[in-house]
Coordinates of C-alpha atoms in Angstrom, one line a residue:
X194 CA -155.7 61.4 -75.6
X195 CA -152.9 61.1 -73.2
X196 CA -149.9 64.7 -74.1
X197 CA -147.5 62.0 -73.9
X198 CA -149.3 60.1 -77.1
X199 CA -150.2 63.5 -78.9
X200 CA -147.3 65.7 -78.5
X201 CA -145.8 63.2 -81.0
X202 CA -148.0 62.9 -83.5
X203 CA -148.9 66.7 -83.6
X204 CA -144.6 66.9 -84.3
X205 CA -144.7 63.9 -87.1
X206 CA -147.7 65.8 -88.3
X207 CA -146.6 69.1 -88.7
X208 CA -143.0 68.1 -90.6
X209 CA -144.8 66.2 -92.4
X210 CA -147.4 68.7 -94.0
X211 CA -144.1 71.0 -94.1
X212 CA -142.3 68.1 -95.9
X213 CA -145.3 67.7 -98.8
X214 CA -145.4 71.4 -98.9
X215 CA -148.1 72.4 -97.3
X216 CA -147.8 76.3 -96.7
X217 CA -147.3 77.0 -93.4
X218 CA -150.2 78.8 -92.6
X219 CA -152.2 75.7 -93.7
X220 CA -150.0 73.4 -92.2
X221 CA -150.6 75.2 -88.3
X222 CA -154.6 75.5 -89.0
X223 CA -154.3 71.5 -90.1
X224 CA -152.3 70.9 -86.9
X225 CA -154.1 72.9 -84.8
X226 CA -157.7 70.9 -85.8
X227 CA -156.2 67.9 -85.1
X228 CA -155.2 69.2 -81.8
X229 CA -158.4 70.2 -80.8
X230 CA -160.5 67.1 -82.1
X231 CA -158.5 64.6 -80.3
X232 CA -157.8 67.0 -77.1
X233 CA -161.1 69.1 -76.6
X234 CA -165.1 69.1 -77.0
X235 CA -164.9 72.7 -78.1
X236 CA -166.7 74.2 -81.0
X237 CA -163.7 74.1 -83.5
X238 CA -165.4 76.7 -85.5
X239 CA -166.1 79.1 -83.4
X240 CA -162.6 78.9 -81.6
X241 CA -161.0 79.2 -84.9
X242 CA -163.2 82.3 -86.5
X243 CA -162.9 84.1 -83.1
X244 CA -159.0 83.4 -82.5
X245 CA -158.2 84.1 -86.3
X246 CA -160.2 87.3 -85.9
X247 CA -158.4 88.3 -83.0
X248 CA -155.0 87.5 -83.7
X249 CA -155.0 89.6 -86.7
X250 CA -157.1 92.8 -85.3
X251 CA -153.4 94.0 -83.5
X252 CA -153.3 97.3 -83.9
X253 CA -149.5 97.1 -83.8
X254 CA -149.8 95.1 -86.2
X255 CA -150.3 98.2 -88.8
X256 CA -146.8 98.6 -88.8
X257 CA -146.0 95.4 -90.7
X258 CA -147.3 96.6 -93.9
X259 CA -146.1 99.9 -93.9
X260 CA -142.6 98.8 -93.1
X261 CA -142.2 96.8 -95.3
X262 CA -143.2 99.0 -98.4
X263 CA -140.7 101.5 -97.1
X264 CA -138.4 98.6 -97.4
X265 CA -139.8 97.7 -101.0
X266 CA -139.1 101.7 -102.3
X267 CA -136.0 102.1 -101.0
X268 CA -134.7 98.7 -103.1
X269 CA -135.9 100.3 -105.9
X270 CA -134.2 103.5 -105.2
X271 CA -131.0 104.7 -105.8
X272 CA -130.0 103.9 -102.0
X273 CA -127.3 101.4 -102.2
X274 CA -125.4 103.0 -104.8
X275 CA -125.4 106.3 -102.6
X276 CA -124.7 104.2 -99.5
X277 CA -121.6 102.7 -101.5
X278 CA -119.8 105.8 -102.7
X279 CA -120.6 107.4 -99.5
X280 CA -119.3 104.9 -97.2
X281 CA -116.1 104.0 -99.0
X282 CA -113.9 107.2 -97.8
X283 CA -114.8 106.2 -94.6
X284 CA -113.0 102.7 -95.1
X285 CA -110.0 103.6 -96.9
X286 CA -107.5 103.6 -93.9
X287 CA -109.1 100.8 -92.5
X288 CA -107.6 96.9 -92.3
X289 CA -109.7 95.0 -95.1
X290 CA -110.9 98.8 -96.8
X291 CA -114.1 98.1 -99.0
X292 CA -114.7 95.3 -97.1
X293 CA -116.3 97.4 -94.1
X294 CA -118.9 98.9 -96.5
X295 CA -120.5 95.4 -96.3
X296 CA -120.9 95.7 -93.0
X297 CA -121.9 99.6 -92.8
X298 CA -123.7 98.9 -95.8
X299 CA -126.4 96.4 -94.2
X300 CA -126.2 97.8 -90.8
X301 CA -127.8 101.4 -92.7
X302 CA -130.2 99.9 -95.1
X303 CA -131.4 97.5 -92.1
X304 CA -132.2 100.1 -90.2
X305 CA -134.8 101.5 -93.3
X306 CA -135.9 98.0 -94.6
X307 CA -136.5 95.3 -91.7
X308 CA -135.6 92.5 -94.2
X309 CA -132.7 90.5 -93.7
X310 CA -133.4 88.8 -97.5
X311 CA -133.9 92.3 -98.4
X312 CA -130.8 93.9 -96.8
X313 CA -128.8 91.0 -98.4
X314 CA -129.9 91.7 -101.9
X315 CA -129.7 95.7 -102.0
X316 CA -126.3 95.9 -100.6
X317 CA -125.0 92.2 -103.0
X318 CA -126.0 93.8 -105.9
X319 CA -123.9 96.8 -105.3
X320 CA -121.1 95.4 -103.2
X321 CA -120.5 91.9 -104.7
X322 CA -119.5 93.0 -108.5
X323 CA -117.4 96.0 -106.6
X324 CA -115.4 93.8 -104.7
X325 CA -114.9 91.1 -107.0
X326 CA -113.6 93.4 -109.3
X327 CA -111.2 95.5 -107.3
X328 CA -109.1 91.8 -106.6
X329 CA -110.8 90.8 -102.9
X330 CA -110.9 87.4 -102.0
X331 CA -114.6 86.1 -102.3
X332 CA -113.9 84.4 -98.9
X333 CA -114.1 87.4 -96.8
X334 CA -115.7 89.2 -99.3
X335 CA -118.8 87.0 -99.5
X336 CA -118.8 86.0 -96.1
X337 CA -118.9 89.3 -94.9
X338 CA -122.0 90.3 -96.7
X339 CA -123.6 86.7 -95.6
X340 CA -123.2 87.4 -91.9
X341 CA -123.9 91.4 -92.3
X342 CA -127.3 91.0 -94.0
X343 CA -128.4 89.5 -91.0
X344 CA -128.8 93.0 -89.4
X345 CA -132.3 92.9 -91.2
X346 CA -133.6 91.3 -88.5
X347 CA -131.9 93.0 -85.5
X348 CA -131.6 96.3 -85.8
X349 CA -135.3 98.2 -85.9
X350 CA -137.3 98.3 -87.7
X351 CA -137.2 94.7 -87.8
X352 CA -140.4 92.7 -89.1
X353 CA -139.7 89.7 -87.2
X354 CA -139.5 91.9 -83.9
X355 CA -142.8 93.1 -84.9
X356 CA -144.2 89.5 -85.1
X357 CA -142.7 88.5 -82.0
X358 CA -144.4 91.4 -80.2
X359 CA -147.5 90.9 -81.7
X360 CA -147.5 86.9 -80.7
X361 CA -146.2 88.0 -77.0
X362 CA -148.3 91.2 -76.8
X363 CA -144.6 92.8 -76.1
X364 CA -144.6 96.5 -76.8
X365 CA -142.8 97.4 -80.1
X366 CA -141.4 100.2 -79.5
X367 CA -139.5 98.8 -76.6
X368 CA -138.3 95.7 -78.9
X369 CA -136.7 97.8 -81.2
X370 CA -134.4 100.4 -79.1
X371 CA -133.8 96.8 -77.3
X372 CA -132.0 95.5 -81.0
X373 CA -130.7 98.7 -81.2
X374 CA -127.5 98.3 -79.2
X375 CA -127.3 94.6 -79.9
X376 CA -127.3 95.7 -83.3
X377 CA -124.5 97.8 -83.0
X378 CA -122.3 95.7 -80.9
X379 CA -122.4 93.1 -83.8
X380 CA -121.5 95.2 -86.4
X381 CA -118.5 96.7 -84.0
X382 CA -117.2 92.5 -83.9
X383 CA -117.5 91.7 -88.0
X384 CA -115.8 95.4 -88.5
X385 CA -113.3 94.2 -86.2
X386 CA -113.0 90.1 -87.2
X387 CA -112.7 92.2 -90.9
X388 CA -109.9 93.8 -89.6
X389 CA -108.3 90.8 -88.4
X390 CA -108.3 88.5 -91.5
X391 CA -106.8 91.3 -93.4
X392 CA -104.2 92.3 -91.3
X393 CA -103.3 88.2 -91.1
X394 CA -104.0 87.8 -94.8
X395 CA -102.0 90.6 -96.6
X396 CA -101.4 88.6 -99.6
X397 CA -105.3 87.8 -100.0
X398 CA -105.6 91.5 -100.3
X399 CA -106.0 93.9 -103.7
X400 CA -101.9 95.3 -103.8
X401 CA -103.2 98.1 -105.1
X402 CA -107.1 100.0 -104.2
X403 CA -107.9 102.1 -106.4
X404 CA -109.3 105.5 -105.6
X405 CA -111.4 105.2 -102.7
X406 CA -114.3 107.9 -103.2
X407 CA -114.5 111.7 -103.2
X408 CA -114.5 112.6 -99.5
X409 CA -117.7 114.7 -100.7
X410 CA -119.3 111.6 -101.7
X411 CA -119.9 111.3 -97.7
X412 CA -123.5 114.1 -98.6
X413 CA -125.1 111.4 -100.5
X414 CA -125.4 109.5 -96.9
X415 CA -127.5 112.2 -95.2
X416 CA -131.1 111.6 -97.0
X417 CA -130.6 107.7 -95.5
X418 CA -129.2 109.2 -92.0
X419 CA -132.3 111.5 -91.8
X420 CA -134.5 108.9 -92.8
X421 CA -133.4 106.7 -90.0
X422 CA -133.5 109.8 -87.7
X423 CA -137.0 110.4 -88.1
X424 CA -138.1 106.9 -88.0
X425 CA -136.4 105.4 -84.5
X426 CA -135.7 109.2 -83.3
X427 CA -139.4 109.5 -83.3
X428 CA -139.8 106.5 -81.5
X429 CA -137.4 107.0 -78.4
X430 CA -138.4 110.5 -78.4
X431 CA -142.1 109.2 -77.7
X432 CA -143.3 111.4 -80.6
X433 CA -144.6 108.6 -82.5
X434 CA -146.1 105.4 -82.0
X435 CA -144.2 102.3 -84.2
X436 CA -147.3 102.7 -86.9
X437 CA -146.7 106.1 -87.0
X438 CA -143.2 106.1 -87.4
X439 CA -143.9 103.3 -90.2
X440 CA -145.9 106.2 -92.0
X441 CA -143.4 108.8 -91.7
X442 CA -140.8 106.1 -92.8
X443 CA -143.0 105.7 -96.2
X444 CA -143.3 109.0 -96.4
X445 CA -139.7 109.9 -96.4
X446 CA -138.8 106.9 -98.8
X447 CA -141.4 108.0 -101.2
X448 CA -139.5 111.6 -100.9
X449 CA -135.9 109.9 -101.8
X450 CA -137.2 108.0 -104.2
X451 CA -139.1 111.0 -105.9
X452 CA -136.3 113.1 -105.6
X453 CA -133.9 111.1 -107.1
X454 CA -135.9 110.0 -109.8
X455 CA -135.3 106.5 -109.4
X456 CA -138.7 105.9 -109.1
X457 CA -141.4 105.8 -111.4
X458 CA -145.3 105.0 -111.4
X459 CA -144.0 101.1 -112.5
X460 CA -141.9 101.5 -109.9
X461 CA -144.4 102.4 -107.2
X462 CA -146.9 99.7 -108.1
X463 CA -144.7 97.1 -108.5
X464 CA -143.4 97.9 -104.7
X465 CA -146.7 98.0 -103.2
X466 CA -147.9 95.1 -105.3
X467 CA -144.3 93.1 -103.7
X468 CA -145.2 94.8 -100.0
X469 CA -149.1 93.4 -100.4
X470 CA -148.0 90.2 -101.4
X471 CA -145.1 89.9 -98.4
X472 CA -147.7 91.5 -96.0
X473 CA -150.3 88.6 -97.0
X474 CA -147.7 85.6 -96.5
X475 CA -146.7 86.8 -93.3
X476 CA -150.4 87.3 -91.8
X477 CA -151.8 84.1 -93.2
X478 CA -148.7 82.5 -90.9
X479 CA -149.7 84.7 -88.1
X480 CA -153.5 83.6 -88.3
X481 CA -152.7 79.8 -88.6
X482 CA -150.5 80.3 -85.6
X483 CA -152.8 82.1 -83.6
X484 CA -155.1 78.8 -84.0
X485 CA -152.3 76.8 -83.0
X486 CA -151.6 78.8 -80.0
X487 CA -155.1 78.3 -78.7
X488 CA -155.1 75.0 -80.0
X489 CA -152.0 74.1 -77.5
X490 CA -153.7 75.3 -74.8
X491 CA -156.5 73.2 -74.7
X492 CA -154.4 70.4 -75.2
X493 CA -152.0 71.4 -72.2
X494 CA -148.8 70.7 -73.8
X495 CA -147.3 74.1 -73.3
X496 CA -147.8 73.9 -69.5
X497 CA -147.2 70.2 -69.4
X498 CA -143.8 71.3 -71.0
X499 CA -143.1 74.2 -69.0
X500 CA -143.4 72.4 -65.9
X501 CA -141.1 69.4 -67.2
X502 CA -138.6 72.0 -67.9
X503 CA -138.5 73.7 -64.2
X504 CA -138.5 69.9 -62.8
X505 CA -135.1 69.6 -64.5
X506 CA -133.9 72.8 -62.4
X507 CA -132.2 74.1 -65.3
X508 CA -130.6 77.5 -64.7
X509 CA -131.2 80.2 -66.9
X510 CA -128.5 79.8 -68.6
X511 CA -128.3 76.5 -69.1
X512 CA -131.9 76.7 -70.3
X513 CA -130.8 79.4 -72.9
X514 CA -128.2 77.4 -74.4
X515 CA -130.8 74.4 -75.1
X516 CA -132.6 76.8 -76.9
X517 CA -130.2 78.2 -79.1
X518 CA -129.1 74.7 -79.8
X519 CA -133.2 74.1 -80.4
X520 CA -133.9 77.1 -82.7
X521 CA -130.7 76.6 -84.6
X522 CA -131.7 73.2 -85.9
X523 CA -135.2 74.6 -86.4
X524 CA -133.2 77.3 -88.1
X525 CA -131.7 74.5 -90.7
X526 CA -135.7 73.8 -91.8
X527 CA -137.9 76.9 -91.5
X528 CA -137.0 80.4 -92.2
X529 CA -137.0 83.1 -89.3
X530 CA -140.8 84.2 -88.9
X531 CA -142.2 80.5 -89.2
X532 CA -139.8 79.7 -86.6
X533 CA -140.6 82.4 -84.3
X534 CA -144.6 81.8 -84.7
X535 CA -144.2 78.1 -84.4
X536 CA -142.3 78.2 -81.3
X537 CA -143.4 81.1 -78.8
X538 CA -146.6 79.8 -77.3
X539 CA -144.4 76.9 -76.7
X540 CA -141.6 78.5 -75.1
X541 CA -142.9 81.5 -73.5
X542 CA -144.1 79.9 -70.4
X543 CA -140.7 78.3 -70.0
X544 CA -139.1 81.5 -70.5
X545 CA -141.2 83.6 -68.1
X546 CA -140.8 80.4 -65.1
X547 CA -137.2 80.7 -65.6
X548 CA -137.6 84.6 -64.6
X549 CA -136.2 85.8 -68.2
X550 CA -137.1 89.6 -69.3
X551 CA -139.1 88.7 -72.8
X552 CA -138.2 91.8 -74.1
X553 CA -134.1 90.3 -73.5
X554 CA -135.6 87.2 -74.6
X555 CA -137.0 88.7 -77.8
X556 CA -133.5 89.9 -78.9
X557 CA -131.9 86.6 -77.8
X558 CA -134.7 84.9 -80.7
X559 CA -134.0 87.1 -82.9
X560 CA -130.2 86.3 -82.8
X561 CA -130.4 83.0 -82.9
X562 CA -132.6 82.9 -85.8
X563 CA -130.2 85.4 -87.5
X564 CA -128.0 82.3 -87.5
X565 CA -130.3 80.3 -89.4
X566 CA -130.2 82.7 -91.8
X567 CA -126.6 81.3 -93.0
X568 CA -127.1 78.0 -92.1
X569 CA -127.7 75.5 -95.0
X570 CA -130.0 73.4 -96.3
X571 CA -132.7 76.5 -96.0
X572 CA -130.4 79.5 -95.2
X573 CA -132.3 82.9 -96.8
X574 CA -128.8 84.9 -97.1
X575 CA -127.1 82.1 -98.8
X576 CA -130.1 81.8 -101.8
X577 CA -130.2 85.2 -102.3
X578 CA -126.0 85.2 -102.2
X579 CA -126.4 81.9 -104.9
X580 CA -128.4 83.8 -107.3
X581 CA -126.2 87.0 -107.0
X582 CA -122.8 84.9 -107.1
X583 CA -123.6 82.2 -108.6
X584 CA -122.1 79.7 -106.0
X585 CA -123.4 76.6 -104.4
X586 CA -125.0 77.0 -101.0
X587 CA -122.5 74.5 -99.0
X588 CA -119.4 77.0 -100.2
X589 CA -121.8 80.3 -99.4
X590 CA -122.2 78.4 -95.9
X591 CA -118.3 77.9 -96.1
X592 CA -117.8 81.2 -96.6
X593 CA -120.5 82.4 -93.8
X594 CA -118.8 80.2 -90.7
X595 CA -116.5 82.5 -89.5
X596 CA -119.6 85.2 -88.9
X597 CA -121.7 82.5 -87.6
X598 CA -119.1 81.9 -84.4
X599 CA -119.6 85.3 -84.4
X600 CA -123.4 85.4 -83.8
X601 CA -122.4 82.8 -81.2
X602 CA -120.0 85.4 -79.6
X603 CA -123.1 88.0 -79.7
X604 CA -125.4 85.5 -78.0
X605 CA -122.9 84.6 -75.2
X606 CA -122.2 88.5 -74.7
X607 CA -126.0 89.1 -74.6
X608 CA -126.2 86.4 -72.2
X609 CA -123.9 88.0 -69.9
X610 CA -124.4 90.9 -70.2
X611 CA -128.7 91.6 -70.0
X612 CA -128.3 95.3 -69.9
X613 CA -127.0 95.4 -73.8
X614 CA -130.2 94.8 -74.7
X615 CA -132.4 96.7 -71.7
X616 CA -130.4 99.9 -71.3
X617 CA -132.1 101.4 -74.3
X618 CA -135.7 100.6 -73.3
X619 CA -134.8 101.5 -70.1
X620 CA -133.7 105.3 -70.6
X621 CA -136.6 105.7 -73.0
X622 CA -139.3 104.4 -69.9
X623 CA -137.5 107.3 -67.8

């Protein structure tokens, strides 16, 4: 069958198993057969037991699992609340005061969980009746936390990095200093856009804060600080291998946890039973698209694509912004991993002819899929807002738009600027 007859069909196809609810991992092994029945004379079977079997024998793959329990502990632990009271005296002189510990308060707990969904939750739950109950405006106050629990997915360890490495054979390690920075850089603009709105909303503002935190409170960050030292300090420092640093991670949650006693036996089985359970979804996604990836290759779309593409003699850039316009839309259907497994064997090749870094172009995905993440009809941060607020998702998404122009802003300034992203990676190679 002619690419130009099938390409079509395989799209009407996959949308609609998607559409009848299909899991996605079924839907891309259902895609994928019809792929290589009407494109190839290859033994299905065997293709599909020996690229299943492959795809999921990564070993950096080993850190999925393990990060994600240490993410599952620490939402059972007594984290955010420590988080809260120690982060608020470092607010209390700022323009929009409490409203920063959103954004301190995800980019910290990101940086031990590597769930945006997760972030968003752990940090809600504390921050949202806080807030709402010292007089701030839900506006900011909401939106804030929408756009801040997107650190999840940027800054390390970050499960969709480790997907995307493991469907690009990337190194790990390198994609997570590379989100590092990034990472950073975005909490710097919603501190400062934070900043902004209260110094130009003054009447929106409590009159009146009451007491900000004991200065001392500040200790009860330095079990969460250490905990992030150990686990990307051993990283950069070349100590430890991402899997390894995944098990000291676990390690050292299990140790809060335990010493704060907000963790009993239920506790611990109901988190590893929640980390099995995420840990399966994700790899039965993985596997299908694994299959799909070979799948496309016999059928020669990706090529056939990548070659239209450098026909058009798109620059790089304007290449980049197709793609963000691409993946947001994607973004308004799938949630971040499906999108990111669906799409790379597609637009890889592209990518690499265009003569763009992949590990830049991982952080660049990530970004843009951190948009989708406030975008509605399937936005993850707005459903996990709506069942902590209450609220309907097109006034979460209301809410949210201010910090999605500013995931623009962070895409235009990675854009420009490559070395946000590289300089990390770069000092750690040396």
């Amino acid at each position: 069958m002619e690419i130009a007859t099938l390409a079509p069909i395989l799209i009407v196809l996959l949308f609609a198993a998607l559409a009848a609810g299909l899991w996605i991992g079924f839907a891309l092994i259902v895609i994928g057969l019809v792929a290589m029945a009407a494109a190839s004379s290859a033994p299905v079977t065997l293709v599909f037991a020996t690229r299943v079997w492959g795809g999921l024998t990564v070993w950096d793959l080993t850190a999925l699992p393990m990060f994600i329990w240490m993410g599952e502990i620490l939402v059972r632990s007594r984290l955010s609340a420590d988080m809260f009271a120690g982060l608020a005296p470092f607010t209390r002189y700022l323009p929009g005061r409490l409203l920063h510990v959103n954004v301190l308060g995800c980019a910290l707990f990101a940086a031990v969980s590597g769930s945006s969904a997760a972030t968003t939750a752990t940090i809600g739950r504390m921050s949202v009746p806080e807030l709402t109950a010292r007089g701030y405006d839900p506006r900011i106050a909401i939106g804030s936390l929408a756009g801040s629990g997107t650190f999840g997915f940027l800054i390390p360890p970050s499960i969709i990095m480790i997907v995307y490495g493991a469907a690009t054979e990337q190194s790990i390690a390198r994609l997570f200093l590379a989100g590092l920075v990034p990472g950073l850089m975005l909490a710097v603009l919603f501190s400062g856009f934070i900043m902004l709105w209260a110094t130009t909303h003054r009447s929106a503002m409590p009159a009146d804060e009451p007491g900000s935190g004991d200065p001392r409170a500040v200790l009860r960050l330095l079990p969460v600080i250490g905990l992030i030292a150990a686990v990307i300090g051993s990283i950069y420092a070349g100590i430890a291998s991402p899997t390894e640093a995944a098990v000291i991670g676990v390690a050292g949650a299990l140790i809060l946890a335990s010493a704060t006693g907000a963790l009993g036996w239920r506790g611990a089985g109901e988190a590893l039973i929640a980390a099995t359970q995420t840990t399966c979804m994700i790899a039965f996604i993985l596997a299908g698209a694994a299959f799909l990836t070979v799948a496309m290759g016999y059928t020669g779309i990706p090529r056939a694509l990548a070659a239209w593409i450098g026909e058009m003699g798109l620059s790089p850039y304007a290449l980049l912004a197709a793609l963000t316009v691409f993946f947001v839309v994607m973004g308004m259907f799938l949630d971040g991993i499906s999108i990111v497994v669906l799409t790379v064997s597609i637009i890889m090749p592209m990518v690499l002819e265009a003569g763009i870094d992949p590990i830049w172009f991982g952080v660049f995905l990530v970004l843009v899929v951190e948009m989708s993440q406030i975008t509605p009809p399937v936005g993850f941060n707005l459903f996990v807002l709506q069942k902590i607020t209450g609220r309907d998702i097109l006034t979460l998404a209301a809410y949210a738009a201010p910090f999605f122009g500013l995931l623009v802003l962070a895409v235009a300034l990675l854009s420009a600027f490559p070395q946000i992203a590289l300089w990390l990676p770069g000092t750690m190679l040396n």
